[in-house]
Coordinates of C-alpha atoms in Angstrom, one line a residue:
X1370 CA 22.8 6.5 16.0
X1371 CA 21.6 4.5 19.0
X1372 CA 24.9 2.6 19.4
X1373 CA 24.6 -0.9 20.8
X1374 CA 25.1 -1.3 24.5
X1375 CA 28.7 -2.0 25.6
X1376 CA 29.5 -5.7 25.6
X1377 CA 27.0 -6.6 22.9
X1378 CA 28.1 -7.5 19.4
X1379 CA 25.5 -7.4 16.6
X1380 CA 26.0 -9.6 13.5
X1381 CA 24.6 -8.9 10.0
X1382 CA 21.5 -10.9 10.6
X1383 CA 20.6 -8.6 13.6
X1384 CA 20.9 -11.3 16.3
X1385 CA 23.0 -10.9 19.4
X1386 CA 26.2 -12.9 20.1
X1387 CA 27.3 -13.8 23.6
X1388 CA 30.6 -12.1 24.5
X1389 CA 33.2 -12.8 27.1
X1390 CA 31.2 -11.0 29.8
X1391 CA 28.2 -13.2 29.2
X1392 CA 25.9 -10.4 28.0
X1393 CA 23.6 -11.4 25.2
X1394 CA 21.4 -9.4 22.9
X1395 CA 19.3 -12.4 21.8
X1396 CA 16.2 -10.5 23.0
X1397 CA 16.6 -7.5 20.6
X1398 CA 15.0 -9.0 17.5
X1399 CA 11.9 -10.6 19.2
X1400 CA 11.5 -7.3 21.2
X1401 CA 11.4 -5.4 18.0
X1402 CA 8.9 -7.8 16.5
X1403 CA 6.7 -7.4 19.6
X1404 CA 6.9 -3.6 19.4
X1405 CA 6.1 -3.6 15.7
X1406 CA 3.1 -5.9 16.2
X1407 CA 1.7 -3.7 19.0
X1408 CA 2.2 -0.5 17.0
X1409 CA 0.4 -2.0 14.0
X1410 CA -2.5 -3.0 16.2
X1411 CA -2.6 0.4 17.9
X1412 CA -2.3 2.4 14.6
X1413 CA -5.0 0.4 12.8
X1414 CA -7.2 -0.7 15.7
X1415 CA -10.3 0.9 14.2
X1416 CA -10.5 -0.8 10.9
X1417 CA -11.7 -4.3 11.9
X1418 CA -15.4 -3.3 12.2
X1419 CA -15.5 -1.4 8.9
X1420 CA -17.6 -2.4 5.9
X1421 CA -16.5 -2.8 2.3
X1422 CA -15.3 -0.2 -0.2
X1423 CA -15.5 -0.1 -4.0
X1424 CA -13.4 -2.9 -5.5
X1425 CA -14.0 -5.1 -2.4
X1426 CA -17.5 -5.8 -3.5
X1427 CA -16.3 -7.0 -6.9
X1428 CA -13.4 -9.2 -5.6
X1429 CA -15.6 -10.9 -3.0
X1430 CA -18.6 -11.4 -5.3
X1431 CA -16.5 -12.9 -8.1
X1432 CA -14.5 -15.0 -5.6
X1433 CA -17.7 -16.4 -4.1
X1434 CA -19.7 -17.1 -7.3
X1435 CA -17.5 -16.9 -10.4
X1436 CA -14.0 -18.1 -9.6
X1437 CA -13.1 -21.8 -9.8
X1438 CA -9.9 -23.7 -9.4
X1439 CA -9.6 -23.9 -13.2
X1440 CA -9.9 -20.1 -13.9
X1441 CA -8.2 -18.7 -10.8
X1442 CA -5.0 -17.7 -12.7
X1443 CA -6.7 -16.0 -15.6
X1444 CA -9.8 -14.5 -14.1
X1445 CA -9.9 -10.7 -14.1
X1446 CA -11.8 -8.8 -11.5
X1447 CA -10.3 -5.4 -12.3
X1448 CA -8.5 -4.4 -15.5
X1449 CA -5.2 -5.8 -14.2
X1450 CA -3.5 -9.2 -14.0
X1451 CA -3.3 -10.3 -10.3
X1452 CA -3.9 -14.1 -10.1
X1453 CA -2.3 -14.4 -6.6
X1454 CA -4.9 -12.0 -5.2
X1455 CA -7.6 -14.1 -6.9
X1456 CA -6.3 -17.0 -4.9
X1457 CA -6.5 -15.2 -1.5
X1458 CA -10.0 -14.0 -2.1
X1459 CA -11.1 -17.4 -3.3
X1460 CA -9.7 -19.0 -0.1
X1461 CA -11.3 -16.5 2.2
X1462 CA -14.7 -16.6 0.5
X1463 CA -14.8 -20.4 0.6
X1464 CA -13.5 -20.9 4.1
X1465 CA -15.0 -17.9 5.8
X1466 CA -17.4 -16.2 3.4
X1467 CA -18.3 -12.7 4.4
X1468 CA -16.0 -12.5 7.4
X1469 CA -14.9 -8.9 7.1
X1470 CA -13.1 -8.8 10.4
X1471 CA -10.9 -11.7 9.3
X1472 CA -10.2 -9.8 6.0
X1473 CA -9.1 -6.7 7.8
X1474 CA -7.1 -8.6 10.3
X1475 CA -5.2 -10.2 7.5
X1476 CA -4.3 -6.8 6.1
X1477 CA -2.9 -5.7 9.4
X1478 CA -0.9 -8.9 9.6
X1479 CA 0.5 -8.3 6.2
X1480 CA 1.5 -4.8 7.2
X1481 CA 3.2 -6.2 10.3
X1482 CA 5.2 -8.7 8.2
X1483 CA 6.3 -5.9 5.8
X1484 CA 7.4 -3.8 8.8
X1485 CA 9.4 -6.8 10.2
X1486 CA 11.0 -7.3 6.7
X1487 CA 11.9 -3.6 6.6
X1488 CA 13.6 -4.0 9.9
X1489 CA 15.9 -6.8 8.6
X1490 CA 16.5 -5.0 5.3
X1491 CA 17.7 -1.9 7.2
X1492 CA 20.0 -4.0 9.4
X1493 CA 21.9 -5.0 6.2
X1494 CA 21.9 -1.6 4.7
X1495 CA 22.6 0.5 7.9
X1496 CA 24.6 -2.1 9.9
X1497 CA 23.0 -1.0 13.1
X1498 CA 20.1 -2.9 14.7
X1499 CA 18.8 0.1 16.5
X1500 CA 18.7 2.3 13.5
X1501 CA 16.9 -0.5 11.7
X1502 CA 14.4 -0.8 14.6
X1503 CA 13.7 3.0 14.4
X1504 CA 13.1 2.7 10.7
X1505 CA 10.8 -0.2 11.0
X1506 CA 8.8 1.6 13.7
X1507 CA 8.4 4.6 11.5
X1508 CA 7.3 2.4 8.6
X1509 CA 4.8 0.6 10.8
X1510 CA 3.0 3.8 11.9
X1511 CA 3.4 6.0 8.9
X1512 CA 0.1 7.6 7.9
X1513 CA 1.0 7.4 4.1
X1514 CA 0.1 3.7 4.3
X1515 CA -3.6 4.1 5.1
X1516 CA -4.8 3.4 1.5
X1517 CA -2.9 0.0 1.5
X1518 CA -4.0 -1.2 5.0
X1519 CA -7.6 0.2 5.2
X1520 CA -8.7 -1.2 1.9
X1521 CA -9.2 -5.0 1.7
X1522 CA -8.6 -5.0 -2.0
X1523 CA -5.3 -3.1 -1.5
X1524 CA -3.8 -6.3 -0.1
X1525 CA -2.4 -6.4 -3.6
X1526 CA 0.1 -3.8 -2.4
X1527 CA 0.8 -5.4 1.0
X1528 CA 1.3 -8.9 -0.4
X1529 CA 3.4 -7.9 -3.3
X1530 CA 5.6 -5.7 -1.1
X1531 CA 6.1 -8.5 1.5
X1532 CA 7.1 -11.0 -1.3
X1533 CA 9.4 -8.5 -2.9
X1534 CA 11.2 -7.6 0.3
X1535 CA 11.5 -11.3 1.1
X1536 CA 13.0 -11.9 -2.3
X1537 CA 15.6 -9.2 -1.7
X1538 CA 16.4 -10.4 1.8
X1539 CA 16.9 -14.0 0.6
X1540 CA 19.7 -12.6 -1.6
X1541 CA 21.5 -10.3 0.8
X1542 CA 21.0 -12.0 4.2
X1543 CA 23.5 -14.9 3.8
X1544 CA 26.6 -16.2 2.2
X1545 CA 27.1 -17.3 -1.4
X1546 CA 24.7 -20.3 -1.7
X1547 CA 24.3 -20.4 -5.4
X1548 CA 21.4 -22.1 -7.1
X1549 CA 19.1 -22.4 -4.1
X1550 CA 19.3 -18.7 -3.3
X1551 CA 18.7 -17.7 -6.9
X1552 CA 15.7 -20.0 -7.2
X1553 CA 14.2 -18.9 -3.9
X1554 CA 14.5 -15.2 -4.6
X1555 CA 13.3 -15.5 -8.2
X1556 CA 10.3 -17.5 -7.0
X1557 CA 9.4 -14.8 -4.5
X1558 CA 9.8 -12.1 -7.1
X1559 CA 7.6 -13.9 -9.5
X1560 CA 4.9 -14.3 -6.8
X1561 CA 5.2 -10.5 -6.1
X1562 CA 4.5 -9.8 -9.7
X1563 CA 1.5 -12.1 -9.7
X1564 CA 0.2 -10.1 -6.7
X1565 CA 0.6 -6.7 -8.3
X1566 CA 2.3 -5.3 -11.4
X1567 CA 4.2 -2.5 -9.6
X1568 CA 6.5 -5.2 -8.0
X1569 CA 8.4 -4.9 -11.3
X1570 CA 10.1 -2.0 -9.6
X1571 CA 12.0 -4.7 -7.7
X1572 CA 14.3 -5.2 -10.7
X1573 CA 15.9 -1.8 -10.7
X1574 CA 15.9 -1.8 -6.9
X1575 CA 17.9 -5.0 -6.9
X1576 CA 20.2 -3.4 -9.5
X1577 CA 20.9 -0.5 -7.2
X1578 CA 21.7 -2.8 -4.3
X1579 CA 24.1 -4.7 -6.6
X1580 CA 25.8 -1.5 -7.6
X1581 CA 26.2 -0.1 -4.1
X1582 CA 26.7 -3.2 -1.9
X1583 CA 28.1 -6.0 -4.0
X1584 CA 31.5 -5.8 -2.4
X1585 CA 30.2 -5.8 1.1
X1586 CA 27.7 -8.6 0.6
X1587 CA 30.4 -10.8 -1.0
X1588 CA 27.8 -12.6 -3.1
X1589 CA 28.4 -10.8 -6.4
X1590 CA 28.0 -14.0 -8.4
X1591 CA 24.6 -14.8 -6.9
X1592 CA 23.4 -11.2 -7.3
X1593 CA 24.5 -11.1 -10.9
X1594 CA 22.7 -14.3 -11.7
X1595 CA 19.6 -13.2 -9.8
X1596 CA 19.5 -10.0 -11.8
X1597 CA 19.4 -12.0 -15.0
X1598 CA 16.8 -14.4 -13.7
X1599 CA 14.6 -11.5 -12.4
X1600 CA 14.9 -9.9 -15.8
X1601 CA 13.7 -13.1 -17.5
X1602 CA 10.8 -13.5 -15.1
X1603 CA 9.8 -9.8 -15.7
X1604 CA 9.8 -10.4 -19.5
X1605 CA 7.8 -13.6 -19.2
X1606 CA 5.3 -11.9 -16.8
X1607 CA 4.8 -9.0 -19.2
X1608 CA 4.1 -11.4 -22.0
X1609 CA 1.6 -13.4 -19.9
X1610 CA -0.1 -10.2 -18.8
X1611 CA -0.4 -9.1 -22.5
X1612 CA -2.0 -12.4 -23.4
X1613 CA -4.5 -12.3 -20.6
X1614 CA -5.4 -8.6 -20.7
X1615 CA -4.8 -7.9 -24.3
X1616 CA -3.1 -4.5 -23.8
X1617 CA -1.0 -2.3 -21.6
X1618 CA -3.1 0.9 -21.4
X1619 CA -6.5 1.9 -20.1
X1620 CA -8.6 5.0 -20.1
X1621 CA -7.0 6.2 -16.9
X1622 CA -3.6 4.5 -17.1
X1623 CA -0.9 4.7 -19.7
X1624 CA 2.6 6.0 -20.5
X1625 CA 3.3 9.7 -21.0
X1626 CA 5.1 12.8 -19.7
X1627 CA 2.7 12.8 -16.7
X1628 CA 4.7 9.9 -15.3
X1629 CA 7.6 12.2 -14.6
X1630 CA 5.4 14.6 -12.7
X1631 CA 3.7 11.8 -10.7
X1632 CA 7.0 10.2 -9.8
X1633 CA 8.2 13.6 -8.5
X1634 CA 4.8 14.3 -6.9
X1635 CA 4.8 11.0 -5.0
X1636 CA 8.3 11.6 -3.8
X1637 CA 7.4 15.1 -2.6
X1638 CA 4.2 13.8 -1.0
X1639 CA 6.2 11.6 1.3
X1640 CA 8.4 14.5 2.4
X1641 CA 5.4 16.5 3.5
X1642 CA 5.4 16.7 7.4
X1643 CA 2.1 14.9 7.9
X1644 CA 2.7 13.9 11.5
X1645 CA 3.6 17.5 12.5
X1646 CA 0.5 18.9 10.8
X1647 CA -1.8 16.2 12.2
X1648 CA -0.8 17.3 15.7
X1649 CA -0.4 21.1 15.4
X1650 CA -2.0 22.3 12.2
X1651 CA -4.6 20.0 10.8
X1652 CA -5.3 22.2 7.7
X1653 CA -1.8 21.2 6.6
X1654 CA -2.9 17.6 6.1
X1655 CA -5.1 18.7 3.2
X1656 CA -3.4 19.0 -0.2
X1657 CA -5.6 20.3 -3.1
X1658 CA -4.5 19.1 -6.6
X1659 CA -2.0 21.7 -7.9
X1660 CA -3.1 24.1 -10.7
X1661 CA 0.4 24.7 -12.1
X1662 CA 1.4 22.0 -14.6
X1663 CA 4.7 21.1 -13.0
X1664 CA 4.9 22.9 -9.7
X1665 CA 5.4 22.0 -6.8
X1666 CA 6.6 18.7 -8.2
X1667 CA 9.8 20.4 -9.5
X1668 CA 10.8 20.8 -5.9
X1669 CA 11.6 17.0 -5.8
X1670 CA 14.7 17.7 -7.9
X1671 CA 16.0 20.0 -5.2
X1672 CA 15.2 17.4 -2.5
X1673 CA 17.1 14.7 -4.3
X1674 CA 20.1 17.1 -4.8
X1675 CA 20.0 17.9 -1.1
X1676 CA 20.1 14.2 -0.1
X1677 CA 23.0 13.6 -2.5
X1678 CA 24.8 16.5 -0.8
X1679 CA 24.1 15.1 2.6
X1680 CA 25.4 11.7 1.6
X1681 CA 28.6 13.3 0.3
X1682 CA 29.3 15.4 3.4
X1683 CA 28.5 12.6 5.8
X1684 CA 30.3 9.9 3.8
X1685 CA 27.1 7.9 3.4
X1686 CA 26.7 8.4 -0.3
X1687 CA 25.4 4.9 -1.1
X1688 CA 22.9 4.9 1.7
X1689 CA 21.4 8.2 0.6
X1690 CA 21.6 7.2 -3.0
X1691 CA 19.9 3.9 -2.4
X1692 CA 17.1 5.5 -0.4
X1693 CA 16.5 8.1 -3.1
X1694 CA 16.6 5.7 -6.0
X1695 CA 14.5 3.2 -4.2
X1696 CA 11.8 5.8 -3.5
X1697 CA 11.8 7.0 -7.1
X1698 CA 12.0 3.6 -8.8
X1699 CA 9.0 2.2 -6.8
X1700 CA 6.9 5.1 -7.9
X1701 CA 7.5 4.8 -11.6
X1702 CA 5.1 1.8 -12.4
X1703 CA 2.2 3.4 -10.6
X1704 CA 2.9 6.9 -12.0
X1705 CA 1.2 6.0 -15.3
X1706 CA -2.2 6.8 -13.7
X1707 CA -3.5 10.0 -15.3
X1708 CA -4.0 12.1 -12.2
X1709 CA -1.8 14.2 -9.9
X1710 CA 0.0 12.2 -7.2
X1711 CA 0.7 15.3 -5.0
X1712 CA -2.8 15.6 -3.6
X1713 CA -5.1 14.3 -0.9
X1714 CA -8.3 14.3 -3.0
X1715 CA -8.3 10.6 -2.8
X1716 CA -8.1 8.7 0.5
X1717 CA -6.8 5.6 -1.2
X1718 CA -4.2 7.0 -3.5
X1719 CA -1.3 6.8 -1.0
X1720 CA -1.3 3.0 -1.4
X1721 CA 0.9 3.7 -4.5
X1722 CA 3.6 5.0 -2.1
X1723 CA 3.8 2.0 0.1
X1724 CA 6.9 0.3 -1.5
X1725 CA 8.4 3.7 -2.2
X1726 CA 8.2 4.7 1.4
X1727 CA 10.9 2.1 2.3
X1728 CA 13.4 4.2 0.5
X1729 CA 12.1 7.4 1.9
X1730 CA 12.1 6.1 5.5
X1731 CA 15.7 4.9 5.0
X1732 CA 16.6 8.6 4.2
X1733 CA 14.7 9.8 7.2
X1734 CA 16.6 7.4 9.5
X1735 CA 19.9 8.6 8.1
X1736 CA 19.0 12.2 8.9
X1737 CA 17.9 11.1 12.4
X1738 CA 21.3 9.3 12.8
X1739 CA 23.0 12.5 11.8
X1740 CA 21.3 14.4 14.6
X1741 CA 21.9 11.6 17.2
X1742 CA 25.6 11.3 16.4
X1743 CA 26.2 15.0 17.0
X1744 CA 28.1 15.9 20.1
X1745 CA 25.5 18.6 20.9
X1746 CA 22.9 17.3 23.5
X1747 CA 20.3 19.6 22.0
X1748 CA 20.4 17.7 18.7
X1749 CA 20.0 14.4 20.5
X1750 CA 16.9 15.8 22.1
X1751 CA 15.7 17.1 18.7
X1752 CA 16.2 13.5 17.3
X1753 CA 14.1 12.0 20.1
X1754 CA 11.5 14.7 19.7
X1755 CA 11.2 14.2 16.0
X1756 CA 10.7 10.4 16.5
X1757 CA 8.0 11.0 19.1
X1758 CA 6.2 13.5 16.9
X1759 CA 6.4 11.2 13.9
X1760 CA 4.9 8.2 15.9
X1761 CA 2.2 10.2 17.7
X1762 CA 1.3 12.4 14.8
X1763 CA 1.1 9.4 12.4
X1764 CA -1.2 7.5 14.8
X1765 CA -3.4 10.5 15.2
X1766 CA -3.7 11.1 11.5
X1767 CA -4.4 7.4 10.8
X1768 CA -7.2 7.5 13.3
X1769 CA -8.7 10.6 11.6
X1770 CA -8.5 9.1 8.2
X1771 CA -10.0 5.8 9.5
X1772 CA -13.1 7.7 10.7
X1773 CA -13.5 9.1 7.2
X1774 CA -13.1 5.6 5.8
X1775 CA -15.6 4.3 8.3
X1776 CA -18.2 6.9 7.3
X1777 CA -17.8 6.0 3.6
X1778 CA -18.2 2.3 4.2
X1779 CA -21.1 2.8 6.6
X1780 CA -22.8 4.9 3.9
X1781 CA -22.3 2.1 1.5
X1782 CA -23.7 -0.5 3.9
X1783 CA -26.8 1.6 4.6
X1784 CA -27.4 2.0 0.8
X1785 CA -27.1 -1.7 0.1
X1786 CA -29.3 -2.6 3.1
X1787 CA -31.9 -0.1 1.9
X1788 CA -32.0 -1.4 -1.6
X1789 CA -32.3 -5.0 -0.5
X1790 CA -35.0 -4.2 2.0
X1791 CA -36.9 -2.0 -0.5
X1792 CA -37.1 -4.9 -3.1
X1793 CA -37.9 -7.5 -0.6
X1794 CA -40.9 -5.5 0.7
X1795 CA -42.5 -6.0 -2.7
X1796 CA -43.3 -9.7 -3.1
X1797 CA -42.5 -11.3 -6.4
X1798 CA -39.8 -8.7 -7.3
X1799 CA -36.1 -9.7 -7.8
X1800 CA -34.9 -6.7 -9.8
X1801 CA -34.0 -3.1 -9.1
X1802 CA -33.1 -0.1 -11.3
X1803 CA -30.8 2.3 -9.5
X1804 CA -30.2 5.9 -10.4
X1805 CA -27.3 7.9 -8.9
X1806 CA -26.4 5.5 -6.0
X1807 CA -23.8 6.8 -3.5
X1808 CA -21.3 4.2 -4.7
X1809 CA -20.4 3.8 -8.4
X1810 CA -23.0 1.6 -10.1
X1811 CA -20.7 -1.4 -10.9
X1812 CA -19.8 -1.6 -7.2
X1813 CA -23.4 -1.3 -6.1
X1814 CA -24.4 -4.1 -8.4
X1815 CA -21.6 -6.3 -7.1
X1816 CA -22.5 -5.4 -3.5
X1817 CA -26.1 -6.5 -3.9
X1818 CA -25.0 -9.7 -5.7
X1819 CA -23.0 -10.7 -2.6
X1820 CA -26.3 -11.1 -0.8
X1821 CA -28.8 -11.7 -3.6
X1822 CA -26.9 -13.3 -6.5
X1823 CA -30.0 -14.1 -8.4
X1824 CA -31.3 -10.5 -8.6
X1825 CA -31.0 -8.3 -11.6
X1826 CA -29.6 -4.9 -10.9
X1827 CA -29.7 -2.2 -13.6
X1828 CA -28.4 1.3 -13.9
X1829 CA -30.7 4.2 -14.9
X1830 CA -29.9 7.8 -16.0
X1831 CA -32.6 10.3 -16.8
X1832 CA -35.4 9.5 -14.5
X1833 CA -38.5 7.3 -14.2
X1834 CA -39.1 7.1 -18.0
X1835 CA -35.6 5.7 -18.6
X1836 CA -36.3 3.0 -16.0
X1837 CA -39.4 1.7 -17.7
X1838 CA -37.6 -0.7 -20.1
X1839 CA -36.2 -2.6 -17.0
X1840 CA -39.6 -3.5 -15.7
X1841 CA -40.7 -5.4 -13.7
X1842 CA -38.4 -3.9 -11.1
X1843 CA -38.2 -1.4 -8.2
X1844 CA -36.9 2.0 -9.4
X1845 CA -34.8 3.6 -6.7
X1846 CA -33.4 7.1 -7.3
X1847 CA -30.9 8.6 -4.9
X1848 CA -30.5 12.4 -4.2
X1849 CA -27.6 14.3 -2.8
X1850 CA -28.0 17.1 -0.3
X1851 CA -24.6 18.4 0.5
X1852 CA -22.8 15.5 2.2
X1853 CA -26.0 13.7 2.9
X1854 CA -27.4 11.0 0.6
X1855 CA -31.1 10.1 0.6
X1856 CA -33.2 7.9 -1.5
X1857 CA -35.9 9.7 -3.6
X1858 CA -39.4 8.4 -4.2
X1859 CA -39.4 4.8 -5.3
X1860 CA -41.6 3.4 -8.0
X1861 CA -42.9 -0.1 -8.6
X1862 CA -42.6 -0.8 -12.4
X1863 CA -44.7 -3.7 -13.5

């Protein structure tokens, strides 16, 4: 697919060499970087003026008022162990407190870095810089990444993926360099784990790369030692996580047979033609949670079998195998959540497919290469058409989802502003009792604490009488009317 122009030789690192005719491809890599950067900006141009969403309030409030240099690595904002994310929020809230545009810009930058790393990874796997560039472009614009890029708190996914891809590239991008390579890759892998637990999927992914590519990479010794060191780091991480958290399960997260269904569902979710539907049949972009206990997730078995067959008939077994196994392995750690993955009920859930999508896009690029390498011009046209539909449809869908995201965050902002204004209108009051706020109460309390850390915010269920014990305060009930949220009659409780 997309063969390199005559007279240009591409090395494994993706940089051009000057040949006898003096033609150089030195511009290819920086051109791809520029293209990816522009695409990331175009695709996510609307997020920089959004407000905060759910966990964002908690992370920012804790980082601003509760985190200290002495507790950064053990402080828990959510029920997970993510000390590296503590560090990022702490830095932002002490250097540029409340600068949301900067926070969103940082997410876009992380996504661009991941896209660039995917480009280099695909160069080593596919041995074709232009196939790699197409794959990176598809990764940059894919609409299944919205949950990771839109949500400030979801930088856990972006940062851990960037560090994990970097750890893999350190190993496969050079010659046998021994100890320094092992130390560098292991350090990056450890940091990825400290950003998000799901980075532990990097261990089986590295094993698959070792199995399929160890002869070509000619660094078998380094890969073998790195596998051992990554295994040790994973064990130490799990022990540290157990000591800090005290357990491995939660009310909505834990092992079970549902993990198989979610792994298959996440795999199938990525095969859904989102770009096509976003352009030509918008109703197809809505997936209700299935009612059947195992269908349509069972279809993922057929999809994997089809990719295995394609790899066999095209003599690209290991590429298809790596793509499929990467996509599946990356889903397993997140699949412990006790809800269906094959659904669009949540607008943030697709962040769990971010790392997995690297494998899925690898498969997609292989299929496109199959079309392009055909001798039939119509198939080449089909290849170009599919790429154009993917890019345009993805950008359109991201924009539509961003508008939904913007409406959510704007609603939250109006709610918080209303509560603060309502309390400040009553001199002498520094407390509020909220009933049925638009955002879950813990987030509402953290949101208000961002601006009024000395206020006392309480949750009420059952009406005015239940609010009396929290006096003196302002009791503020909220009512729902369809999609519209309004505040009910407020009461001053003395």
